[in-house]
Amino acid sequence: MFVMTPFEHRNQDIFQAFNDFENRFFGGTAAVNACKTDIQENDQAYLLEAEMPGFSKDEIHLDVDGDYLTISAEHTTENNSEGDGENKNTYIRRERSYAAYKRSFNIANVDADHIEAAYDNGILKLTLPKWMVTTPAVRRIEIQ
């Protein structure tokens, strides 16, 4: 007996069904796995490292709005291959890709005016200095 099955339903693997659900829900695995972020803490600051492969420094934006730091990046590429000769409008291959990333962090206990950022080899590194709580100096007031 010959049964016609749509292409997307030929694989009945249960694990593939979960992968398909994840890809549809989150917009593909690239969106889920992109820009992994590590945050370390020391006495003076938080150190944030975000993997942002494929982005140039000019495509990455850091915005502070109140108590939130937002890291966003957008990248578009277009590769064109055109035929030779008289007919340059015939595509032999044409590919486009788009990647975007946006993530916000609460920086309520960070001195936002002194955040430092560096980007090297696909890694965004931020130094987020902590607010230093200063205790008022003890002093004696002389009576005149």
mmCIF file of N, CA and C in Angstrom:
data_model
loop_
_atom_site.group_PDB
_atom_site.id
_atom_site.type_symbol
_atom_site.label_atom_id
_atom_site.label_comp_id
_atom_site.label_asym_id
_atom_site.label_seq_id
_atom_site.Cartn_x
_atom_site.Cartn_y
_atom_site.Cartn_z
ATOM 1 N N MET A 1 0.838 -1.179 0.000
ATOM 2 C CA MET A 1 0.000 0.000 0.000
ATOM 3 C C MET A 1 0.887 1.247 0.000
ATOM 4 N N PHE A 2 0.620 2.180 -0.844
ATOM 5 C CA PHE A 2 1.386 3.403 -0.975
ATOM 6 C C PHE A 2 0.669 4.516 -0.215
ATOM 7 N N VAL A 3 1.390 5.132 0.727
ATOM 8 C CA VAL A 3 0.808 6.218 1.515
ATOM 9 C C VAL A 3 1.623 7.481 1.258
ATOM 10 N N MET A 4 0.949 8.539 0.892
ATOM 11 C CA MET A 4 1.641 9.813 0.685
ATOM 12 C C MET A 4 1.718 10.550 2.013
ATOM 13 N N THR A 5 2.943 10.911 2.397
ATOM 14 C CA THR A 5 3.175 11.601 3.657
ATOM 15 C C THR A 5 3.852 12.931 3.356
ATOM 16 N N PRO A 6 3.364 14.016 3.928
ATOM 17 C CA PRO A 6 4.047 15.297 3.717
ATOM 18 C C PRO A 6 5.502 15.212 4.172
ATOM 19 N N PHE A 7 6.367 15.973 3.531
ATOM 20 C CA PHE A 7 7.796 15.918 3.835
ATOM 21 C C PHE A 7 8.098 16.138 5.315
ATOM 22 N N GLU A 8 7.425 17.083 5.960
ATOM 23 C CA GLU A 8 7.742 17.392 7.346
ATOM 24 C C GLU A 8 7.299 16.323 8.324
ATOM 25 N N HIS A 9 6.497 15.343 7.888
ATOM 26 C CA HIS A 9 6.002 14.302 8.789
ATOM 27 C C HIS A 9 6.626 12.937 8.516
ATOM 28 N N ARG A 10 7.616 12.844 7.662
ATOM 29 C CA ARG A 10 8.217 11.556 7.339
ATOM 30 C C ARG A 10 9.031 11.002 8.503
ATOM 31 N N ASN A 11 9.709 11.855 9.239
ATOM 32 C CA ASN A 11 10.529 11.396 10.348
ATOM 33 C C ASN A 11 9.667 11.325 11.598
ATOM 34 N N GLN A 12 9.450 10.141 12.132
ATOM 35 C CA GLN A 12 8.594 9.971 13.298
ATOM 36 C C GLN A 12 9.400 9.863 14.596
ATOM 37 N N ASP A 13 10.648 10.319 14.577
ATOM 38 C CA ASP A 13 11.501 10.293 15.760
ATOM 39 C C ASP A 13 10.938 11.241 16.816
ATOM 40 N N ILE A 14 10.734 10.743 18.036
ATOM 41 C CA ILE A 14 10.143 11.563 19.102
ATOM 42 C C ILE A 14 11.046 12.742 19.472
ATOM 43 N N PHE A 15 12.374 12.532 19.440
ATOM 44 C CA PHE A 15 13.291 13.624 19.780
ATOM 45 C C PHE A 15 13.262 14.718 18.717
ATOM 46 N N GLN A 16 13.091 14.323 17.472
ATOM 47 C CA GLN A 16 12.982 15.311 16.402
ATOM 48 C C GLN A 16 11.729 16.151 16.579
ATOM 49 N N ALA A 17 10.663 15.543 17.096
ATOM 50 C CA ALA A 17 9.433 16.298 17.352
ATOM 51 C C ALA A 17 9.679 17.399 18.366
ATOM 52 N N PHE A 18 10.458 17.108 19.421
ATOM 53 C CA PHE A 18 10.785 18.144 20.404
ATOM 54 C C PHE A 18 11.666 19.224 19.795
ATOM 55 N N ASN A 19 12.629 18.828 18.970
ATOM 56 C CA ASN A 19 13.479 19.817 18.303
ATOM 57 C C ASN A 19 12.660 20.709 17.382
ATOM 58 N N ASP A 20 11.717 20.102 16.650
ATOM 59 C CA ASP A 20 10.862 20.886 15.762
ATOM 60 C C ASP A 20 10.028 21.892 16.558
ATOM 61 N N PHE A 21 9.475 21.435 17.700
ATOM 62 C CA PHE A 21 8.696 22.338 18.545
ATOM 63 C C PHE A 21 9.558 23.499 19.028
ATOM 64 N N GLU A 22 10.781 23.196 19.495
ATOM 65 C CA GLU A 22 11.682 24.242 19.988
ATOM 66 C C GLU A 22 12.025 25.231 18.882
ATOM 67 N N ASN A 23 12.307 24.724 17.694
ATOM 68 C CA ASN A 23 12.649 25.599 16.580
ATOM 69 C C ASN A 23 11.495 26.506 16.195
ATOM 70 N N ARG A 24 10.276 25.972 16.186
ATOM 71 C CA ARG A 24 9.113 26.792 15.839
ATOM 72 C C ARG A 24 8.801 27.801 16.933
ATOM 73 N N PHE A 25 8.906 27.367 18.202
ATOM 74 C CA PHE A 25 8.552 28.237 19.320
ATOM 75 C C PHE A 25 9.563 29.363 19.505
ATOM 76 N N PHE A 26 10.852 29.044 19.446
ATOM 77 C CA PHE A 26 11.898 30.034 19.706
ATOM 78 C C PHE A 26 12.458 30.658 18.440
ATOM 79 N N GLY A 27 11.990 30.262 17.281
ATOM 80 C CA GLY A 27 12.464 30.872 16.041
ATOM 81 C C GLY A 27 13.751 30.260 15.533
ATOM 82 N N GLY A 28 14.015 29.016 15.816
ATOM 83 C CA GLY A 28 15.218 28.340 15.333
ATOM 84 C C GLY A 28 16.236 28.204 16.438
ATOM 85 N N THR A 29 17.142 27.253 16.271
ATOM 86 C CA THR A 29 18.123 26.988 17.321
ATOM 87 C C THR A 29 19.143 28.105 17.431
ATOM 88 N N ALA A 30 19.387 28.849 16.370
ATOM 89 C CA ALA A 30 20.370 29.929 16.446
ATOM 90 C C ALA A 30 19.938 30.986 17.458
ATOM 91 N N ALA A 31 18.631 31.252 17.538
ATOM 92 C CA ALA A 31 18.155 32.260 18.488
ATOM 93 C C ALA A 31 18.316 31.786 19.922
ATOM 94 N N VAL A 32 18.194 30.470 20.154
ATOM 95 C CA VAL A 32 18.305 29.942 21.500
ATOM 96 C C VAL A 32 19.761 29.891 21.941
ATOM 97 N N ASN A 33 20.661 29.493 21.041
ATOM 98 C CA ASN A 33 22.042 29.252 21.406
ATOM 99 C C ASN A 33 22.940 30.474 21.253
ATOM 100 N N ALA A 34 22.464 31.530 20.641
ATOM 101 C CA ALA A 34 23.318 32.679 20.354
ATOM 102 C C ALA A 34 23.611 33.481 21.613
ATOM 103 N N CYS A 35 24.758 34.098 21.625
ATOM 104 C CA CYS A 35 25.149 35.090 22.633
ATOM 105 C C CYS A 35 25.059 34.574 24.062
ATOM 106 N N LYS A 36 25.749 33.503 24.332
ATOM 107 C CA LYS A 36 25.819 32.990 25.699
ATOM 108 C C LYS A 36 26.541 34.010 26.564
ATOM 109 N N THR A 37 26.062 34.184 27.787
ATOM 110 C CA THR A 37 26.583 35.228 28.670
ATOM 111 C C THR A 37 27.044 34.632 29.991
ATOM 112 N N ASP A 38 28.234 35.034 30.424
ATOM 113 C CA ASP A 38 28.771 34.653 31.726
ATOM 114 C C ASP A 38 28.944 35.923 32.550
ATOM 115 N N ILE A 39 28.598 35.856 33.832
ATOM 116 C CA ILE A 39 28.764 37.005 34.726
ATOM 117 C C ILE A 39 29.541 36.555 35.954
ATOM 118 N N GLN A 40 30.621 37.261 36.240
ATOM 119 C CA GLN A 40 31.435 37.010 37.429
ATOM 120 C C GLN A 40 31.320 38.212 38.348
ATOM 121 N N GLU A 41 31.620 37.990 39.618
ATOM 122 C CA GLU A 41 31.557 39.080 40.592
ATOM 123 C C GLU A 41 32.836 39.084 41.416
ATOM 124 N N ASN A 42 33.373 40.276 41.648
ATOM 125 C CA ASN A 42 34.441 40.449 42.618
ATOM 126 C C ASN A 42 34.030 41.572 43.555
ATOM 127 N N ASP A 43 34.922 42.017 44.421
ATOM 128 C CA ASP A 43 34.563 43.027 45.420
ATOM 129 C C ASP A 43 34.190 44.377 44.810
ATOM 130 N N GLN A 44 34.804 44.729 43.678
ATOM 131 C CA GLN A 44 34.591 46.049 43.090
ATOM 132 C C GLN A 44 33.590 46.084 41.936
ATOM 133 N N ALA A 45 33.428 44.951 41.216
ATOM 134 C CA ALA A 45 32.637 45.028 39.976
ATOM 135 C C ALA A 45 32.067 43.666 39.589
ATOM 136 N N TYR A 46 31.152 43.736 38.618
ATOM 137 C CA TYR A 46 30.665 42.553 37.924
ATOM 138 C C TYR A 46 31.379 42.523 36.578
ATOM 139 N N LEU A 47 31.766 41.336 36.134
ATOM 140 C CA LEU A 47 32.419 41.174 34.845
ATOM 141 C C LEU A 47 31.505 40.331 33.964
ATOM 142 N N LEU A 48 31.026 40.913 32.882
ATOM 143 C CA LEU A 48 30.090 40.247 31.986
ATOM 144 C C LEU A 48 30.811 39.943 30.680
ATOM 145 N N GLU A 49 30.706 38.697 30.221
ATOM 146 C CA GLU A 49 31.256 38.298 28.928
ATOM 147 C C GLU A 49 30.145 37.662 28.113
ATOM 148 N N ALA A 50 29.901 38.195 26.930
ATOM 149 C CA ALA A 50 28.860 37.683 26.044
ATOM 150 C C ALA A 50 29.493 37.258 24.724
ATOM 151 N N GLU A 51 29.210 36.018 24.320
ATOM 152 C CA GLU A 51 29.688 35.537 23.024
ATOM 153 C C GLU A 51 28.794 36.115 21.940
ATOM 154 N N MET A 52 29.389 36.854 21.015
ATOM 155 C CA MET A 52 28.627 37.469 19.935
ATOM 156 C C MET A 52 29.349 37.248 18.599
ATOM 157 N N PRO A 53 29.519 35.982 18.218
ATOM 158 C CA PRO A 53 30.251 35.702 16.985
ATOM 159 C C PRO A 53 29.501 36.202 15.761
ATOM 160 N N GLY A 54 30.258 36.698 14.800
ATOM 161 C CA GLY A 54 29.661 37.160 13.550
ATOM 162 C C GLY A 54 29.255 38.617 13.553
ATOM 163 N N PHE A 55 29.249 39.256 14.718
ATOM 164 C CA PHE A 55 28.895 40.665 14.799
ATOM 165 C C PHE A 55 30.169 41.509 14.782
ATOM 166 N N SER A 56 30.101 42.669 14.148
ATOM 167 C CA SER A 56 31.198 43.620 14.234
ATOM 168 C C SER A 56 30.901 44.576 15.395
ATOM 169 N N LYS A 57 31.921 45.286 15.830
ATOM 170 C CA LYS A 57 31.768 46.215 16.949
ATOM 171 C C LYS A 57 30.713 47.274 16.665
ATOM 172 N N ASP A 58 30.597 47.698 15.418
ATOM 173 C CA ASP A 58 29.633 48.738 15.040
ATOM 174 C C ASP A 58 28.185 48.248 15.069
ATOM 175 N N GLU A 59 27.974 46.939 15.051
ATOM 176 C CA GLU A 59 26.625 46.387 15.045
ATOM 177 C C GLU A 59 26.085 46.134 16.452
ATOM 178 N N ILE A 60 26.915 46.347 17.464
ATOM 179 C CA ILE A 60 26.525 46.083 18.849
ATOM 180 C C ILE A 60 26.219 47.407 19.537
ATOM 181 N N HIS A 61 25.105 47.451 20.266
ATOM 182 C CA HIS A 61 24.691 48.666 20.963
ATOM 183 C C HIS A 61 24.443 48.358 22.432
ATOM 184 N N LEU A 62 24.940 49.229 23.284
ATOM 185 C CA LEU A 62 24.732 49.129 24.726
ATOM 186 C C LEU A 62 23.954 50.350 25.162
ATOM 187 N N ASP A 63 22.780 50.142 25.740
ATOM 188 C CA ASP A 63 21.928 51.243 26.159
ATOM 189 C C ASP A 63 21.573 51.089 27.630
ATOM 190 N N VAL A 64 21.674 52.199 28.368
ATOM 191 C CA VAL A 64 21.259 52.223 29.766
ATOM 192 C C VAL A 64 19.983 53.046 29.849
ATOM 193 N N ASP A 65 18.940 52.421 30.410
ATOM 194 C CA ASP A 65 17.663 53.093 30.602
ATOM 195 C C ASP A 65 17.238 52.835 32.043
ATOM 196 N N GLY A 66 17.438 53.837 32.886
ATOM 197 C CA GLY A 66 17.125 53.664 34.299
ATOM 198 C C GLY A 66 18.028 52.624 34.918
ATOM 199 N N ASP A 67 17.433 51.572 35.462
ATOM 200 C CA ASP A 67 18.192 50.507 36.114
ATOM 201 C C ASP A 67 18.432 49.310 35.199
ATOM 202 N N TYR A 68 18.330 49.500 33.889
ATOM 203 C CA TYR A 68 18.499 48.379 32.967
ATOM 204 C C TYR A 68 19.536 48.687 31.904
ATOM 205 N N LEU A 69 20.417 47.722 31.685
ATOM 206 C CA LEU A 69 21.388 47.758 30.602
ATOM 207 C C LEU A 69 20.893 46.797 29.537
ATOM 208 N N THR A 70 20.769 47.273 28.302
ATOM 209 C CA THR A 70 20.318 46.431 27.198
ATOM 210 C C THR A 70 21.447 46.284 26.197
ATOM 211 N N ILE A 71 21.761 45.026 25.895
ATOM 212 C CA ILE A 71 22.729 44.705 24.855
ATOM 213 C C ILE A 71 21.924 44.274 23.640
ATOM 214 N N SER A 72 22.139 44.948 22.513
ATOM 215 C CA SER A 72 21.437 44.567 21.291
ATOM 216 C C SER A 72 22.425 44.555 20.136
ATOM 217 N N ALA A 73 22.158 43.690 19.176
ATOM 218 C CA ALA A 73 23.009 43.596 17.993
ATOM 219 C C ALA A 73 22.161 43.131 16.825
ATOM 220 N N GLU A 74 22.510 43.623 15.653
ATOM 221 C CA GLU A 74 21.786 43.256 14.437
ATOM 222 C C GLU A 74 22.786 43.136 13.306
ATOM 223 N N HIS A 75 22.664 42.061 12.531
ATOM 224 C CA HIS A 75 23.629 41.779 11.473
ATOM 225 C C HIS A 75 22.891 41.223 10.260
ATOM 226 N N THR A 76 23.155 41.787 9.105
ATOM 227 C CA THR A 76 22.564 41.315 7.860
ATOM 228 C C THR A 76 23.674 41.096 6.846
ATOM 229 N N THR A 77 23.624 39.954 6.166
ATOM 230 C CA THR A 77 24.582 39.694 5.095
ATOM 231 C C THR A 77 23.814 39.294 3.847
ATOM 232 N N GLU A 78 24.397 39.625 2.722
ATOM 233 C CA GLU A 78 23.807 39.236 1.444
ATOM 234 C C GLU A 78 24.942 38.860 0.518
ATOM 235 N N ASN A 79 24.931 37.629 0.048
ATOM 236 C CA ASN A 79 25.934 37.135 -0.896
ATOM 237 C C ASN A 79 25.287 36.998 -2.259
ATOM 238 N N ASN A 80 25.860 37.650 -3.235
ATOM 239 C CA ASN A 80 25.322 37.579 -4.590
ATOM 240 C C ASN A 80 26.337 36.926 -5.512
ATOM 241 N N SER A 81 25.867 36.042 -6.353
ATOM 242 C CA SER A 81 26.661 35.492 -7.446
ATOM 243 C C SER A 81 25.846 35.705 -8.704
ATOM 244 N N GLU A 82 26.452 36.371 -9.650
ATOM 245 C CA GLU A 82 25.730 36.668 -10.880
ATOM 246 C C GLU A 82 26.372 35.923 -12.040
ATOM 247 N N GLY A 83 25.570 35.661 -13.053
ATOM 248 C CA GLY A 83 26.075 34.992 -14.246
ATOM 249 C C GLY A 83 27.008 35.893 -15.047
ATOM 250 N N ASP A 84 27.884 35.284 -15.846
ATOM 251 C CA ASP A 84 28.787 36.046 -16.691
ATOM 252 C C ASP A 84 28.128 36.324 -18.041
ATOM 253 N N GLY A 85 28.684 37.257 -18.742
ATOM 254 C CA GLY A 85 28.200 37.528 -20.089
ATOM 255 C C GLY A 85 27.179 38.644 -20.124
ATOM 256 N N GLU A 86 26.296 38.553 -21.153
ATOM 257 C CA GLU A 86 25.354 39.625 -21.400
ATOM 258 C C GLU A 86 24.242 39.699 -20.359
ATOM 259 N N ASN A 87 23.773 38.566 -19.857
ATOM 260 C CA ASN A 87 22.630 38.567 -18.951
ATOM 261 C C ASN A 87 23.096 38.536 -17.499
ATOM 262 N N LYS A 88 23.312 39.710 -16.908
ATOM 263 C CA LYS A 88 23.774 39.818 -15.522
ATOM 264 C C LYS A 88 22.635 39.649 -14.518
ATOM 265 N N ASN A 89 21.382 39.598 -14.949
ATOM 266 C CA ASN A 89 20.245 39.502 -14.038
ATOM 267 C C ASN A 89 19.865 38.072 -13.693
ATOM 268 N N THR A 90 20.535 37.084 -14.241
ATOM 269 C CA THR A 90 20.225 35.693 -13.948
ATOM 270 C C THR A 90 20.992 35.278 -12.703
ATOM 271 N N TYR A 91 20.250 34.891 -11.661
ATOM 272 C CA TYR A 91 20.891 34.447 -10.431
ATOM 273 C C TYR A 91 21.306 32.996 -10.555
ATOM 274 N N ILE A 92 22.525 32.738 -10.241
ATOM 275 C CA ILE A 92 23.003 31.371 -10.098
ATOM 276 C C ILE A 92 22.885 30.977 -8.631
ATOM 277 N N ARG A 93 23.187 31.915 -7.747
ATOM 278 C CA ARG A 93 23.057 31.706 -6.305
ATOM 279 C C ARG A 93 22.849 33.067 -5.658
ATOM 280 N N ARG A 94 21.950 33.121 -4.701
ATOM 281 C CA ARG A 94 21.733 34.350 -3.957
ATOM 282 C C ARG A 94 21.289 33.954 -2.551
ATOM 283 N N GLU A 95 22.051 34.346 -1.552
ATOM 284 C CA GLU A 95 21.755 33.972 -0.174
ATOM 285 C C GLU A 95 21.762 35.203 0.714
ATOM 286 N N ARG A 96 20.875 35.189 1.703
ATOM 287 C CA ARG A 96 20.796 36.272 2.665
ATOM 288 C C ARG A 96 20.677 35.674 4.053
ATOM 289 N N SER A 97 21.224 36.360 5.040
ATOM 290 C CA SER A 97 21.031 35.919 6.419
ATOM 291 C C SER A 97 20.825 37.141 7.302
ATOM 292 N N TYR A 98 20.132 36.923 8.400
ATOM 293 C CA TYR A 98 19.823 37.989 9.334
ATOM 294 C C TYR A 98 19.965 37.426 10.740
ATOM 295 N N ALA A 99 20.644 38.157 11.593
ATOM 296 C CA ALA A 99 20.782 37.738 12.987
ATOM 297 C C ALA A 99 20.546 38.954 13.868
ATOM 298 N N ALA A 100 19.784 38.772 14.918
ATOM 299 C CA ALA A 100 19.524 39.857 15.860
ATOM 300 C C ALA A 100 19.528 39.282 17.267
ATOM 301 N N TYR A 101 19.937 40.100 18.201
ATOM 302 C CA TYR A 101 20.033 39.675 19.585
ATOM 303 C C TYR A 101 19.714 40.869 20.471
ATOM 304 N N LYS A 102 18.974 40.613 21.540
ATOM 305 C CA LYS A 102 18.656 41.683 22.476
ATOM 306 C C LYS A 102 18.455 41.055 23.848
ATOM 307 N N ARG A 103 19.121 41.631 24.836
ATOM 308 C CA ARG A 103 19.006 41.111 26.194
ATOM 309 C C ARG A 103 19.211 42.249 27.168
ATOM 310 N N SER A 104 18.422 42.247 28.248
ATOM 311 C CA SER A 104 18.496 43.309 29.249
ATOM 312 C C SER A 104 18.927 42.737 30.597
ATOM 313 N N PHE A 105 19.661 43.555 31.350
ATOM 314 C CA PHE A 105 20.145 43.179 32.669
ATOM 315 C C PHE A 105 19.804 44.281 33.662
ATOM 316 N N ASN A 106 19.407 43.891 34.859
ATOM 317 C CA ASN A 106 19.136 44.853 35.922
ATOM 318 C C ASN A 106 20.470 45.304 36.495
ATOM 319 N N ILE A 107 20.716 46.597 36.476
ATOM 320 C CA ILE A 107 21.978 47.144 36.985
ATOM 321 C C ILE A 107 21.714 48.150 38.103
ATOM 322 N N ALA A 108 20.729 47.856 38.955
ATOM 323 C CA ALA A 108 20.354 48.781 40.016
ATOM 324 C C ALA A 108 21.509 49.072 40.971
ATOM 325 N N ASN A 109 22.391 48.100 41.207
ATOM 326 C CA ASN A 109 23.497 48.333 42.133
ATOM 327 C C ASN A 109 24.826 48.511 41.401
ATOM 328 N N VAL A 110 24.763 49.062 40.175
ATOM 329 C CA VAL A 110 25.950 49.314 39.364
ATOM 330 C C VAL A 110 26.091 50.812 39.125
ATOM 331 N N ASP A 111 27.333 51.287 39.144
ATOM 332 C CA ASP A 111 27.623 52.679 38.820
ATOM 333 C C ASP A 111 27.625 52.807 37.291
ATOM 334 N N ALA A 112 26.471 53.100 36.721
ATOM 335 C CA ALA A 112 26.289 53.091 35.265
ATOM 336 C C ALA A 112 27.165 54.114 34.542
ATOM 337 N N ASP A 113 27.587 55.164 35.220
ATOM 338 C CA ASP A 113 28.418 56.181 34.581
ATOM 339 C C ASP A 113 29.848 55.695 34.327
ATOM 340 N N HIS A 114 30.240 54.599 34.928
ATOM 341 C CA HIS A 114 31.618 54.120 34.803
ATOM 342 C C HIS A 114 31.710 52.711 34.210
ATOM 343 N N ILE A 115 30.700 52.290 33.471
ATOM 344 C CA ILE A 115 30.743 50.985 32.795
ATOM 345 C C ILE A 115 31.768 51.055 31.674
ATOM 346 N N GLU A 116 32.596 50.021 31.575
ATOM 347 C CA GLU A 116 33.592 49.940 30.511
ATOM 348 C C GLU A 116 33.271 48.747 29.628
ATOM 349 N N ALA A 117 33.462 48.910 28.317
ATOM 350 C CA ALA A 117 33.144 47.845 27.361
ATOM 351 C C ALA A 117 34.295 47.662 26.385
ATOM 352 N N ALA A 118 34.521 46.393 26.021
ATOM 353 C CA ALA A 118 35.522 46.057 25.011
ATOM 354 C C ALA A 118 34.973 44.886 24.195
ATOM 355 N N TYR A 119 35.357 44.843 22.918
ATOM 356 C CA TYR A 119 34.909 43.762 22.043
ATOM 357 C C TYR A 119 36.111 43.254 21.273
ATOM 358 N N ASP A 120 36.389 41.939 21.410
ATOM 359 C CA ASP A 120 37.554 41.370 20.750
ATOM 360 C C ASP A 120 37.272 39.908 20.414
ATOM 361 N N ASN A 121 37.507 39.539 19.164
ATOM 362 C CA ASN A 121 37.348 38.152 18.700
ATOM 363 C C ASN A 121 35.987 37.561 19.030
ATOM 364 N N GLY A 122 34.921 38.332 18.863
ATOM 365 C CA GLY A 122 33.571 37.824 19.062
ATOM 366 C C GLY A 122 33.108 37.772 20.503
ATOM 367 N N ILE A 123 33.895 38.316 21.425
ATOM 368 C CA ILE A 123 33.531 38.329 22.843
ATOM 369 C C ILE A 123 33.363 39.778 23.296
ATOM 370 N N LEU A 124 32.158 40.104 23.794
ATOM 371 C CA LEU A 124 31.889 41.414 24.377
ATOM 372 C C LEU A 124 32.187 41.307 25.868
ATOM 373 N N LYS A 125 33.066 42.183 26.368
ATOM 374 C CA LYS A 125 33.441 42.171 27.780
ATOM 375 C C LYS A 125 33.046 43.496 28.410
ATOM 376 N N LEU A 126 32.248 43.421 29.468
ATOM 377 C CA LEU A 126 31.808 44.613 30.184
ATOM 378 C C LEU A 126 32.295 44.542 31.617
ATOM 379 N N THR A 127 32.793 45.668 32.101
ATOM 380 C CA THR A 127 33.114 45.810 33.513
ATOM 381 C C THR A 127 32.073 46.742 34.096
ATOM 382 N N LEU A 128 31.299 46.235 35.046
ATOM 383 C CA LEU A 128 30.194 46.977 35.650
ATOM 384 C C LEU A 128 30.559 47.251 37.111
ATOM 385 N N PRO A 129 31.122 48.436 37.395
ATOM 386 C CA PRO A 129 31.542 48.719 38.773
ATOM 387 C C PRO A 129 30.350 48.823 39.714
ATOM 388 N N LYS A 130 30.526 48.271 40.902
ATOM 389 C CA LYS A 130 29.466 48.320 41.902
ATOM 390 C C LYS A 130 29.415 49.708 42.526
ATOM 391 N N TRP A 131 28.215 50.074 42.992
ATOM 392 C CA TRP A 131 28.101 51.303 43.766
ATOM 393 C C TRP A 131 28.884 51.097 45.042
ATOM 394 N N MET A 132 29.750 52.008 45.357
ATOM 395 C CA MET A 132 30.504 51.924 46.600
ATOM 396 C C MET A 132 29.748 52.697 47.661
ATOM 397 N N VAL A 133 29.273 51.982 48.649
ATOM 398 C CA VAL A 133 28.550 52.628 49.737
ATOM 399 C C VAL A 133 29.585 53.262 50.645
ATOM 400 N N THR A 134 29.478 54.547 50.737
ATOM 401 C CA THR A 134 30.433 55.258 51.582
ATOM 402 C C THR A 134 29.756 55.615 52.894
ATOM 403 N N THR A 135 30.471 55.394 53.930
ATOM 404 C CA THR A 135 29.954 55.794 55.234
ATOM 405 C C THR A 135 30.483 57.189 55.520
ATOM 406 N N PRO A 136 29.660 58.009 56.087
ATOM 407 C CA PRO A 136 30.118 59.374 56.355
ATOM 408 C C PRO A 136 31.291 59.347 57.342
ATOM 409 N N ALA A 137 32.249 60.202 57.073
ATOM 410 C CA ALA A 137 33.412 60.273 57.940
ATOM 411 C C ALA A 137 32.993 60.817 59.313
ATOM 412 N N VAL A 138 33.591 60.275 60.316
ATOM 413 C CA VAL A 138 33.306 60.756 61.668
ATOM 414 C C VAL A 138 34.187 61.977 61.907
ATOM 415 N N ARG A 139 33.557 63.031 62.349
ATOM 416 C CA ARG A 139 34.320 64.253 62.637
ATOM 417 C C ARG A 139 33.651 65.001 63.772
ATOM 418 N N ARG A 140 34.409 65.779 64.398
ATOM 419 C CA ARG A 140 33.914 66.571 65.512
ATOM 420 C C ARG A 140 33.745 68.012 65.062
ATOM 421 N N ILE A 141 32.668 68.608 65.462
ATOM 422 C CA ILE A 141 32.394 70.007 65.123
ATOM 423 C C ILE A 141 32.725 70.853 66.346
ATOM 424 N N GLU A 142 33.537 71.805 66.082
ATOM 425 C CA GLU A 142 33.922 72.695 67.186
ATOM 426 C C GLU A 142 32.872 73.771 67.399
ATOM 427 N N ILE A 143 32.669 74.078 68.647
ATOM 428 C CA ILE A 143 31.706 75.125 69.004
ATOM 429 C C ILE A 143 32.469 76.431 69.115
ATOM 430 N N GLN A 144 31.965 77.483 68.526
ATOM 431 C CA GLN A 144 32.640 78.790 68.584
ATOM 432 C C GLN A 144 31.920 79.740 69.474
#
